[in-house]
JSON list of C-alpha atoms in Angstrom, two decimals:
[
{"chain": "A", "resi": 5, "resn": "MET", "atom": "CA", "xyz": [47.00, 38.25, -285.96]},
{"chain": "A", "resi": 6, "resn": "ILE", "atom": "CA", "xyz": [46.43, 37.87, -282.22]},
{"chain": "A", "resi": 7, "resn": "LEU", "atom": "CA", "xyz": [43.97, 35.13, -281.41]},
{"chain": "A", "resi": 8, "resn": "PRO", "atom": "CA", "xyz": [41.04, 36.10, -279.12]},
{"chain": "A", "resi": 9, "resn": "GLU", "atom": "CA", "xyz": [41.69, 33.01, -276.98]},
{"chain": "A", "resi": 10, "resn": "GLN", "atom": "CA", "xyz": [44.87, 34.68, -275.77]},
{"chain": "A", "resi": 11, "resn": "ARG", "atom": "CA", "xyz": [42.87, 36.33, -272.99]},
{"chain": "A", "resi": 12, "resn": "PHE", "atom": "CA", "xyz": [41.77, 32.92, -271.70]},
{"chain": "A", "resi": 13, "resn": "TYR", "atom": "CA", "xyz": [45.37, 31.83, -271.28]},
{"chain": "A", "resi": 14, "resn": "GLN", "atom": "CA", "xyz": [46.51, 35.13, -269.80]},
{"chain": "A", "resi": 15, "resn": "ASP", "atom": "CA", "xyz": [43.81, 34.88, -267.12]},
{"chain": "A", "resi": 16, "resn": "LEU", "atom": "CA", "xyz": [44.51, 31.20, -266.60]},
{"chain": "A", "resi": 17, "resn": "ILE", "atom": "CA", "xyz": [48.21, 31.73, -265.95]},
{"chain": "A", "resi": 18, "resn": "ALA", "atom": "CA", "xyz": [47.59, 34.77, -263.73]},
{"chain": "A", "resi": 19, "resn": "GLN", "atom": "CA", "xyz": [45.04, 32.84, -261.65]},
{"chain": "A", "resi": 20, "resn": "PHE", "atom": "CA", "xyz": [47.29, 29.80, -261.45]},
{"chain": "A", "resi": 21, "resn": "CYS", "atom": "CA", "xyz": [50.25, 31.84, -260.18]},
{"chain": "A", "resi": 22, "resn": "SER", "atom": "CA", "xyz": [48.08, 33.62, -257.65]},
{"chain": "A", "resi": 23, "resn": "LYS", "atom": "CA", "xyz": [46.10, 30.61, -256.41]},
{"chain": "A", "resi": 24, "resn": "TYR", "atom": "CA", "xyz": [49.21, 28.58, -255.61]},
{"chain": "A", "resi": 25, "resn": "ASN", "atom": "CA", "xyz": [51.44, 31.50, -254.56]},
{"chain": "A", "resi": 26, "resn": "LEU", "atom": "CA", "xyz": [53.96, 30.64, -257.23]},
{"chain": "A", "resi": 27, "resn": "GLY", "atom": "CA", "xyz": [55.08, 34.20, -257.86]},
{"chain": "A", "resi": 28, "resn": "LYS", "atom": "CA", "xyz": [54.51, 36.97, -260.32]},
{"chain": "A", "resi": 29, "resn": "PRO", "atom": "CA", "xyz": [53.08, 35.89, -263.70]},
{"chain": "A", "resi": 30, "resn": "PRO", "atom": "CA", "xyz": [55.08, 36.64, -266.87]},
{"chain": "A", "resi": 31, "resn": "ALA", "atom": "CA", "xyz": [54.97, 40.23, -268.13]},
{"chain": "A", "resi": 32, "resn": "LYS", "atom": "CA", "xyz": [53.36, 39.06, -271.38]},
{"chain": "A", "resi": 33, "resn": "LEU", "atom": "CA", "xyz": [51.72, 35.99, -272.81]},
{"chain": "A", "resi": 34, "resn": "GLU", "atom": "CA", "xyz": [50.99, 35.79, -276.49]},
{"chain": "A", "resi": 35, "resn": "LEU", "atom": "CA", "xyz": [49.11, 33.18, -278.48]},
{"chain": "A", "resi": 36, "resn": "LEU", "atom": "CA", "xyz": [50.06, 33.18, -282.15]},
{"chain": "A", "resi": 37, "resn": "ASP", "atom": "CA", "xyz": [48.33, 31.41, -285.00]},
{"chain": "A", "resi": 38, "resn": "LYS", "atom": "CA", "xyz": [49.77, 28.47, -286.86]},
{"chain": "A", "resi": 39, "resn": "ASN", "atom": "CA", "xyz": [51.36, 30.65, -289.54]},
{"chain": "A", "resi": 40, "resn": "GLN", "atom": "CA", "xyz": [52.84, 33.35, -287.37]},
{"chain": "A", "resi": 41, "resn": "TYR", "atom": "CA", "xyz": [54.19, 31.21, -284.52]},
{"chain": "A", "resi": 42, "resn": "PRO", "atom": "CA", "xyz": [57.02, 29.41, -286.38]},
{"chain": "A", "resi": 43, "resn": "ILE", "atom": "CA", "xyz": [58.03, 32.60, -288.18]},
{"chain": "A", "resi": 44, "resn": "GLU", "atom": "CA", "xyz": [58.32, 34.68, -284.99]},
{"chain": "A", "resi": 45, "resn": "THR", "atom": "CA", "xyz": [59.91, 32.05, -282.80]},
{"chain": "A", "resi": 46, "resn": "GLY", "atom": "CA", "xyz": [61.76, 29.76, -285.20]},
{"chain": "A", "resi": 47, "resn": "ASP", "atom": "CA", "xyz": [60.01, 26.88, -283.44]},
{"chain": "A", "resi": 48, "resn": "THR", "atom": "CA", "xyz": [58.90, 24.63, -286.27]},
{"chain": "A", "resi": 49, "resn": "GLU", "atom": "CA", "xyz": [57.87, 21.98, -283.76]},
{"chain": "A", "resi": 50, "resn": "MET", "atom": "CA", "xyz": [54.95, 24.28, -282.90]},
{"chain": "A", "resi": 51, "resn": "LEU", "atom": "CA", "xyz": [55.30, 24.03, -279.13]},
{"chain": "A", "resi": 52, "resn": "THR", "atom": "CA", "xyz": [55.76, 26.95, -276.72]},
{"chain": "A", "resi": 53, "resn": "SER", "atom": "CA", "xyz": [58.70, 29.25, -276.05]},
{"chain": "A", "resi": 54, "resn": "TYR", "atom": "CA", "xyz": [59.92, 31.87, -273.61]},
{"chain": "A", "resi": 55, "resn": "LEU", "atom": "CA", "xyz": [61.29, 35.19, -274.84]},
{"chain": "A", "resi": 56, "resn": "VAL", "atom": "CA", "xyz": [63.54, 35.98, -271.94]},
{"chain": "A", "resi": 57, "resn": "GLY", "atom": "CA", "xyz": [64.35, 39.63, -272.79]},
{"chain": "A", "resi": 58, "resn": "LYS", "atom": "CA", "xyz": [60.68, 40.57, -272.66]},
{"chain": "A", "resi": 59, "resn": "ASP", "atom": "CA", "xyz": [59.65, 38.04, -270.01]},
{"chain": "A", "resi": 60, "resn": "LYS", "atom": "CA", "xyz": [57.09, 36.79, -272.51]},
{"chain": "A", "resi": 61, "resn": "ILE", "atom": "CA", "xyz": [55.65, 33.31, -273.04]},
{"chain": "A", "resi": 62, "resn": "VAL", "atom": "CA", "xyz": [54.68, 32.64, -276.64]},
{"chain": "A", "resi": 63, "resn": "LEU", "atom": "CA", "xyz": [52.13, 29.91, -277.36]},
{"chain": "A", "resi": 64, "resn": "SER", "atom": "CA", "xyz": [51.36, 28.04, -280.55]},
{"chain": "A", "resi": 65, "resn": "PRO", "atom": "CA", "xyz": [47.94, 26.47, -281.29]},
{"chain": "A", "resi": 66, "resn": "THR", "atom": "CA", "xyz": [49.32, 23.18, -279.91]},
{"chain": "A", "resi": 67, "resn": "ILE", "atom": "CA", "xyz": [48.28, 24.62, -276.55]},
{"chain": "A", "resi": 68, "resn": "PHE", "atom": "CA", "xyz": [44.68, 23.58, -277.31]},
{"chain": "A", "resi": 69, "resn": "GLU", "atom": "CA", "xyz": [45.68, 19.97, -277.73]},
{"chain": "A", "resi": 70, "resn": "LEU", "atom": "CA", "xyz": [48.33, 19.86, -275.00]},
{"chain": "A", "resi": 71, "resn": "PRO", "atom": "CA", "xyz": [47.57, 22.69, -272.55]},
{"chain": "A", "resi": 72, "resn": "GLY", "atom": "CA", "xyz": [50.20, 21.44, -270.08]},
{"chain": "A", "resi": 73, "resn": "ILE", "atom": "CA", "xyz": [53.10, 22.46, -272.31]},
{"chain": "A", "resi": 74, "resn": "VAL", "atom": "CA", "xyz": [52.84, 26.02, -271.04]},
{"chain": "A", "resi": 75, "resn": "LEU", "atom": "CA", "xyz": [53.95, 24.92, -267.56]},
{"chain": "A", "resi": 76, "resn": "HIS", "atom": "CA", "xyz": [57.45, 24.26, -268.87]},
{"chain": "A", "resi": 77, "resn": "GLU", "atom": "CA", "xyz": [57.70, 27.86, -270.06]},
{"chain": "A", "resi": 78, "resn": "LEU", "atom": "CA", "xyz": [56.22, 29.14, -266.83]},
{"chain": "A", "resi": 79, "resn": "CYS", "atom": "CA", "xyz": [59.08, 27.50, -264.99]},
{"chain": "A", "resi": 80, "resn": "HIS", "atom": "CA", "xyz": [61.61, 29.22, -267.29]},
{"chain": "A", "resi": 81, "resn": "HIS", "atom": "CA", "xyz": [59.90, 32.49, -266.36]},
{"chain": "A", "resi": 82, "resn": "PHE", "atom": "CA", "xyz": [60.35, 31.79, -262.63]},
{"chain": "A", "resi": 83, "resn": "GLN", "atom": "CA", "xyz": [63.97, 30.78, -263.22]},
{"chain": "A", "resi": 84, "resn": "ALA", "atom": "CA", "xyz": [64.54, 34.08, -265.01]},
{"chain": "A", "resi": 85, "resn": "LEU", "atom": "CA", "xyz": [62.96, 36.02, -262.14]},
{"chain": "A", "resi": 86, "resn": "ARG", "atom": "CA", "xyz": [65.30, 34.32, -259.67]},
{"chain": "A", "resi": 87, "resn": "LEU", "atom": "CA", "xyz": [68.47, 35.37, -261.49]},
{"chain": "A", "resi": 88, "resn": "GLY", "atom": "CA", "xyz": [67.33, 38.41, -263.45]},
{"chain": "A", "resi": 89, "resn": "LEU", "atom": "CA", "xyz": [66.53, 38.23, -267.15]},
{"chain": "A", "resi": 90, "resn": "ILE", "atom": "CA", "xyz": [69.98, 39.06, -268.52]},
{"chain": "A", "resi": 91, "resn": "GLU", "atom": "CA", "xyz": [71.93, 36.89, -266.11]},
{"chain": "A", "resi": 92, "resn": "TYR", "atom": "CA", "xyz": [69.51, 34.03, -266.69]},
{"chain": "A", "resi": 93, "resn": "ALA", "atom": "CA", "xyz": [69.93, 34.13, -270.48]},
{"chain": "A", "resi": 94, "resn": "LYS", "atom": "CA", "xyz": [73.71, 34.15, -270.05]},
{"chain": "A", "resi": 95, "resn": "ARG", "atom": "CA", "xyz": [73.69, 31.33, -267.51]},
{"chain": "A", "resi": 96, "resn": "TYR", "atom": "CA", "xyz": [71.29, 29.26, -269.63]},
{"chain": "A", "resi": 97, "resn": "LYS", "atom": "CA", "xyz": [73.70, 29.34, -272.57]},
{"chain": "A", "resi": 98, "resn": "GLN", "atom": "CA", "xyz": [76.69, 28.49, -270.36]},
{"chain": "A", "resi": 99, "resn": "LEU", "atom": "CA", "xyz": [74.91, 25.48, -268.89]},
{"chain": "A", "resi": 100, "resn": "LEU", "atom": "CA", "xyz": [73.77, 24.38, -272.35]},
{"chain": "A", "resi": 101, "resn": "LYS", "atom": "CA", "xyz": [77.40, 24.11, -273.43]},
{"chain": "A", "resi": 102, "resn": "THR", "atom": "CA", "xyz": [78.23, 22.01, -270.40]},
{"chain": "A", "resi": 103, "resn": "TYR", "atom": "CA", "xyz": [75.19, 19.75, -270.17]},
{"chain": "A", "resi": 104, "resn": "GLY", "atom": "CA", "xyz": [73.46, 19.87, -273.54]},
{"chain": "A", "resi": 105, "resn": "TYR", "atom": "CA", "xyz": [69.69, 20.15, -273.63]},
{"chain": "A", "resi": 106, "resn": "ASP", "atom": "CA", "xyz": [68.64, 16.77, -272.23]},
{"chain": "A", "resi": 107, "resn": "SER", "atom": "CA", "xyz": [70.63, 17.16, -269.01]},
{"chain": "A", "resi": 108, "resn": "HIS", "atom": "CA", "xyz": [70.38, 20.94, -268.73]},
{"chain": "A", "resi": 109, "resn": "PRO", "atom": "CA", "xyz": [69.52, 21.70, -265.08]},
{"chain": "A", "resi": 110, "resn": "TYR", "atom": "CA", "xyz": [66.99, 24.39, -266.06]},
{"chain": "A", "resi": 111, "resn": "GLU", "atom": "CA", "xyz": [65.28, 22.07, -268.54]},
{"chain": "A", "resi": 112, "resn": "LEU", "atom": "CA", "xyz": [65.10, 19.23, -266.05]},
{"chain": "A", "resi": 113, "resn": "GLU", "atom": "CA", "xyz": [63.68, 21.60, -263.46]},
{"chain": "A", "resi": 114, "resn": "ALA", "atom": "CA", "xyz": [61.09, 22.82, -265.98]},
{"chain": "A", "resi": 115, "resn": "GLU", "atom": "CA", "xyz": [60.05, 19.23, -266.72]},
{"chain": "A", "resi": 116, "resn": "GLU", "atom": "CA", "xyz": [59.74, 18.46, -263.01]},
{"chain": "A", "resi": 117, "resn": "PHE", "atom": "CA", "xyz": [57.75, 21.63, -262.45]},
{"chain": "A", "resi": 118, "resn": "ALA", "atom": "CA", "xyz": [55.35, 20.75, -265.28]},
{"chain": "A", "resi": 119, "resn": "LYS", "atom": "CA", "xyz": [54.78, 17.25, -263.90]},
{"chain": "A", "resi": 120, "resn": "LYS", "atom": "CA", "xyz": [54.39, 18.47, -260.33]},
{"chain": "A", "resi": 121, "resn": "TRP", "atom": "CA", "xyz": [51.72, 21.06, -261.13]},
{"chain": "A", "resi": 122, "resn": "TRP", "atom": "CA", "xyz": [49.84, 19.36, -263.94]},
{"chain": "A", "resi": 123, "resn": "VAL", "atom": "CA", "xyz": [46.90, 18.09, -261.85]},
{"chain": "A", "resi": 124, "resn": "GLU", "atom": "CA", "xyz": [46.23, 21.49, -260.28]},
{"chain": "A", "resi": 125, "resn": "PHE", "atom": "CA", "xyz": [46.65, 23.23, -263.61]},
{"chain": "A", "resi": 126, "resn": "ALA", "atom": "CA", "xyz": [44.28, 20.86, -265.41]},
{"chain": "A", "resi": 127, "resn": "SER", "atom": "CA", "xyz": [41.75, 21.34, -262.63]},
{"chain": "A", "resi": 128, "resn": "LEU", "atom": "CA", "xyz": [41.91, 25.12, -263.04]},
{"chain": "A", "resi": 129, "resn": "ILE", "atom": "CA", "xyz": [41.45, 24.81, -266.81]},
{"chain": "A", "resi": 130, "resn": "LYS", "atom": "CA", "xyz": [38.30, 22.74, -266.28]},
{"chain": "A", "resi": 131, "resn": "GLN", "atom": "CA", "xyz": [37.02, 25.26, -263.77]},
{"chain": "A", "resi": 132, "resn": "LYS", "atom": "CA", "xyz": [37.61, 28.16, -266.16]},
{"chain": "A", "resi": 133, "resn": "MET", "atom": "CA", "xyz": [36.01, 26.33, -269.06]},
{"chain": "A", "resi": 134, "resn": "GLU", "atom": "CA", "xyz": [32.84, 25.96, -267.00]},
{"chain": "A", "resi": 135, "resn": "GLU", "atom": "CA", "xyz": [32.69, 29.68, -266.14]},
{"chain": "B", "resi": 8, "resn": "MET", "atom": "CA", "xyz": [70.64, 31.70, -291.04]},
{"chain": "B", "resi": 9, "resn": "GLU", "atom": "CA", "xyz": [72.34, 29.16, -293.24]},
{"chain": "B", "resi": 10, "resn": "GLU", "atom": "CA", "xyz": [69.94, 26.82, -294.97]},
{"chain": "B", "resi": 11, "resn": "LYS", "atom": "CA", "xyz": [70.72, 23.10, -295.17]},
{"chain": "B", "resi": 12, "resn": "LYS", "atom": "CA", "xyz": [71.59, 21.87, -298.65]},
{"chain": "B", "resi": 13, "resn": "ARG", "atom": "CA", "xyz": [68.61, 19.96, -300.02]},
{"chain": "B", "resi": 14, "resn": "PRO", "atom": "CA", "xyz": [68.87, 19.71, -303.81]},
{"chain": "B", "resi": 15, "resn": "TRP", "atom": "CA", "xyz": [65.33, 18.31, -304.08]},
{"chain": "B", "resi": 16, "resn": "LEU", "atom": "CA", "xyz": [63.80, 21.43, -302.56]},
{"chain": "B", "resi": 17, "resn": "PRO", "atom": "CA", "xyz": [62.68, 23.86, -305.31]},
{"chain": "B", "resi": 18, "resn": "PHE", "atom": "CA", "xyz": [61.89, 26.73, -302.93]},
{"chain": "B", "resi": 19, "resn": "PRO", "atom": "CA", "xyz": [63.59, 28.46, -299.96]},
{"chain": "B", "resi": 20, "resn": "ASP", "atom": "CA", "xyz": [62.85, 26.90, -296.57]},
{"chain": "B", "resi": 21, "resn": "PRO", "atom": "CA", "xyz": [65.02, 28.71, -294.01]},
{"chain": "B", "resi": 22, "resn": "LEU", "atom": "CA", "xyz": [63.02, 27.30, -291.07]},
{"chain": "B", "resi": 23, "resn": "GLY", "atom": "CA", "xyz": [63.56, 23.73, -292.21]},
{"chain": "B", "resi": 24, "resn": "ILE", "atom": "CA", "xyz": [59.91, 22.70, -292.10]},
{"chain": "B", "resi": 25, "resn": "ALA", "atom": "CA", "xyz": [59.86, 20.77, -295.38]},
{"chain": "B", "resi": 26, "resn": "GLU", "atom": "CA", "xyz": [60.87, 17.14, -295.65]},
{"chain": "B", "resi": 27, "resn": "LYS", "atom": "CA", "xyz": [61.03, 14.33, -298.18]},
{"chain": "B", "resi": 28, "resn": "LEU", "atom": "CA", "xyz": [60.85, 10.90, -296.60]},
{"chain": "B", "resi": 29, "resn": "THR", "atom": "CA", "xyz": [62.14, 8.94, -299.60]},
{"chain": "B", "resi": 30, "resn": "GLU", "atom": "CA", "xyz": [63.34, 9.75, -303.07]},
{"chain": "B", "resi": 31, "resn": "ASN", "atom": "CA", "xyz": [59.97, 8.85, -304.55]},
{"chain": "B", "resi": 32, "resn": "THR", "atom": "CA", "xyz": [57.66, 10.58, -302.07]},
{"chain": "B", "resi": 33, "resn": "PRO", "atom": "CA", "xyz": [56.50, 14.17, -302.47]},
{"chain": "B", "resi": 34, "resn": "ILE", "atom": "CA", "xyz": [57.79, 17.07, -300.41]},
{"chain": "B", "resi": 35, "resn": "GLN", "atom": "CA", "xyz": [55.66, 17.62, -297.30]},
{"chain": "B", "resi": 36, "resn": "LEU", "atom": "CA", "xyz": [55.63, 19.59, -294.05]},
{"chain": "B", "resi": 37, "resn": "LYS", "atom": "CA", "xyz": [57.20, 17.89, -291.05]},
{"chain": "B", "resi": 38, "resn": "ASP", "atom": "CA", "xyz": [55.04, 16.51, -288.29]},
{"chain": "B", "resi": 39, "resn": "PRO", "atom": "CA", "xyz": [53.69, 17.78, -285.88]},
{"chain": "B", "resi": 40, "resn": "ILE", "atom": "CA", "xyz": [53.08, 20.82, -288.10]},
{"chain": "B", "resi": 41, "resn": "ARG", "atom": "CA", "xyz": [51.36, 18.67, -290.69]},
{"chain": "B", "resi": 42, "resn": "SER", "atom": "CA", "xyz": [48.96, 17.26, -288.10]},
{"chain": "B", "resi": 43, "resn": "ILE", "atom": "CA", "xyz": [48.23, 20.64, -286.58]},
{"chain": "B", "resi": 44, "resn": "LEU", "atom": "CA", "xyz": [47.40, 22.17, -289.93]},
{"chain": "B", "resi": 45, "resn": "LYS", "atom": "CA", "xyz": [44.82, 19.49, -290.62]},
{"chain": "B", "resi": 46, "resn": "GLU", "atom": "CA", "xyz": [42.20, 21.35, -288.67]},
{"chain": "B", "resi": 47, "resn": "GLU", "atom": "CA", "xyz": [41.78, 24.70, -286.96]},
{"chain": "B", "resi": 48, "resn": "GLN", "atom": "CA", "xyz": [41.94, 24.71, -283.18]},
{"chain": "B", "resi": 49, "resn": "SER", "atom": "CA", "xyz": [39.49, 26.53, -280.94]},
{"chain": "B", "resi": 50, "resn": "PRO", "atom": "CA", "xyz": [39.33, 27.06, -277.17]},
{"chain": "B", "resi": 51, "resn": "SER", "atom": "CA", "xyz": [36.29, 24.82, -276.96]},
{"chain": "B", "resi": 52, "resn": "LYS", "atom": "CA", "xyz": [38.60, 22.03, -278.07]},
{"chain": "B", "resi": 53, "resn": "ILE", "atom": "CA", "xyz": [41.01, 22.45, -275.17]},
{"chain": "B", "resi": 54, "resn": "ASN", "atom": "CA", "xyz": [41.68, 19.04, -273.78]},
{"chain": "B", "resi": 55, "resn": "PRO", "atom": "CA", "xyz": [42.46, 19.42, -270.06]},
{"chain": "B", "resi": 56, "resn": "ASP", "atom": "CA", "xyz": [42.92, 15.67, -269.70]},
{"chain": "B", "resi": 57, "resn": "ALA", "atom": "CA", "xyz": [45.77, 15.42, -272.19]},
{"chain": "B", "resi": 58, "resn": "THR", "atom": "CA", "xyz": [49.06, 14.88, -270.42]},
{"chain": "B", "resi": 59, "resn": "VAL", "atom": "CA", "xyz": [52.19, 16.03, -272.20]},
{"chain": "B", "resi": 60, "resn": "PRO", "atom": "CA", "xyz": [53.73, 13.05, -274.03]},
{"chain": "B", "resi": 61, "resn": "GLU", "atom": "CA", "xyz": [57.43, 12.15, -273.95]},
{"chain": "B", "resi": 62, "resn": "TRP", "atom": "CA", "xyz": [58.04, 13.24, -277.54]},
{"chain": "B", "resi": 63, "resn": "VAL", "atom": "CA", "xyz": [57.50, 16.86, -276.54]},
{"chain": "B", "resi": 64, "resn": "PHE", "atom": "CA", "xyz": [60.71, 16.96, -274.47]},
{"chain": "B", "resi": 65, "resn": "LYS", "atom": "CA", "xyz": [62.62, 15.32, -277.31]},
{"chain": "B", "resi": 66, "resn": "ALA", "atom": "CA", "xyz": [61.13, 17.78, -279.80]},
{"chain": "B", "resi": 67, "resn": "ARG", "atom": "CA", "xyz": [62.02, 20.71, -277.53]},
{"chain": "B", "resi": 68, "resn": "GLY", "atom": "CA", "xyz": [65.63, 19.55, -277.40]},
{"chain": "B", "resi": 69, "resn": "ASP", "atom": "CA", "xyz": [66.11, 19.14, -281.14]},
{"chain": "B", "resi": 70, "resn": "PRO", "atom": "CA", "xyz": [69.50, 20.84, -281.70]},
{"chain": "B", "resi": 71, "resn": "GLU", "atom": "CA", "xyz": [68.30, 22.82, -284.73]},
{"chain": "B", "resi": 72, "resn": "ARG", "atom": "CA", "xyz": [65.26, 24.06, -282.79]},
{"chain": "B", "resi": 73, "resn": "VAL", "atom": "CA", "xyz": [67.41, 25.00, -279.80]},
{"chain": "B", "resi": 74, "resn": "LYS", "atom": "CA", "xyz": [69.78, 26.92, -282.06]},
{"chain": "B", "resi": 75, "resn": "ARG", "atom": "CA", "xyz": [66.99, 28.77, -283.89]},
{"chain": "B", "resi": 76, "resn": "LEU", "atom": "CA", "xyz": [65.22, 29.79, -280.69]},
{"chain": "B", "resi": 77, "resn": "LEU", "atom": "CA", "xyz": [68.37, 30.98, -278.94]},
{"chain": "B", "resi": 78, "resn": "GLU", "atom": "CA", "xyz": [69.28, 33.07, -282.00]},
{"chain": "B", "resi": 79, "resn": "ARG", "atom": "CA", "xyz": [65.95, 34.86, -281.61]},
{"chain": "B", "resi": 80, "resn": "GLY", "atom": "CA", "xyz": [66.34, 35.42, -277.87]},
{"chain": "B", "resi": 81, "resn": "PHE", "atom": "CA", "xyz": [64.06, 32.58, -276.79]},
{"chain": "B", "resi": 82, "resn": "ILE", "atom": "CA", "xyz": [64.73, 29.95, -274.16]},
{"chain": "B", "resi": 83, "resn": "PRO", "atom": "CA", "xyz": [63.89, 26.64, -275.82]}
]
């Protein structure tokens, strides 16, 4: 089941990318319900994830409570655009072996990106909620 | 995917979302899933003032989660 609120987030991300000249938005953004999300992604922590082969961000209902978690995935999308989807996936795995998750350069960059853009992103959410 | 050996678990749980905190407590879903399932979310409940807490990065980096996501073609 695709949640109707998916459109809100698709527009939000597209506007955010455009407003701040960040680059092309992801090819797809999907919001899954609480039952489908962990089955499709394997993410039992119910966060967000980036399906690199399809350039798709997948959201769980946690996005309502913590809307900023999507920024982390958005950064993975931009990283993938820089290197190309296939090369990025390969490089991500190589770096994971070397650095682990906590010191992975792409993960640290994604965390920095999320912190850097949170205020602007939150402001855009408020603006869209008032529309 | 190989499931962890948990003799107390009477049903399959390949995603590893069930837990038993002590020998005498009942089987339950792990948090944050348990909390999320308490109530349905709706866009009107979006909280634009909620900053992402530290536990999210730790949860993202859980080795089992990382492994499961990579197996499915996701970047964790």
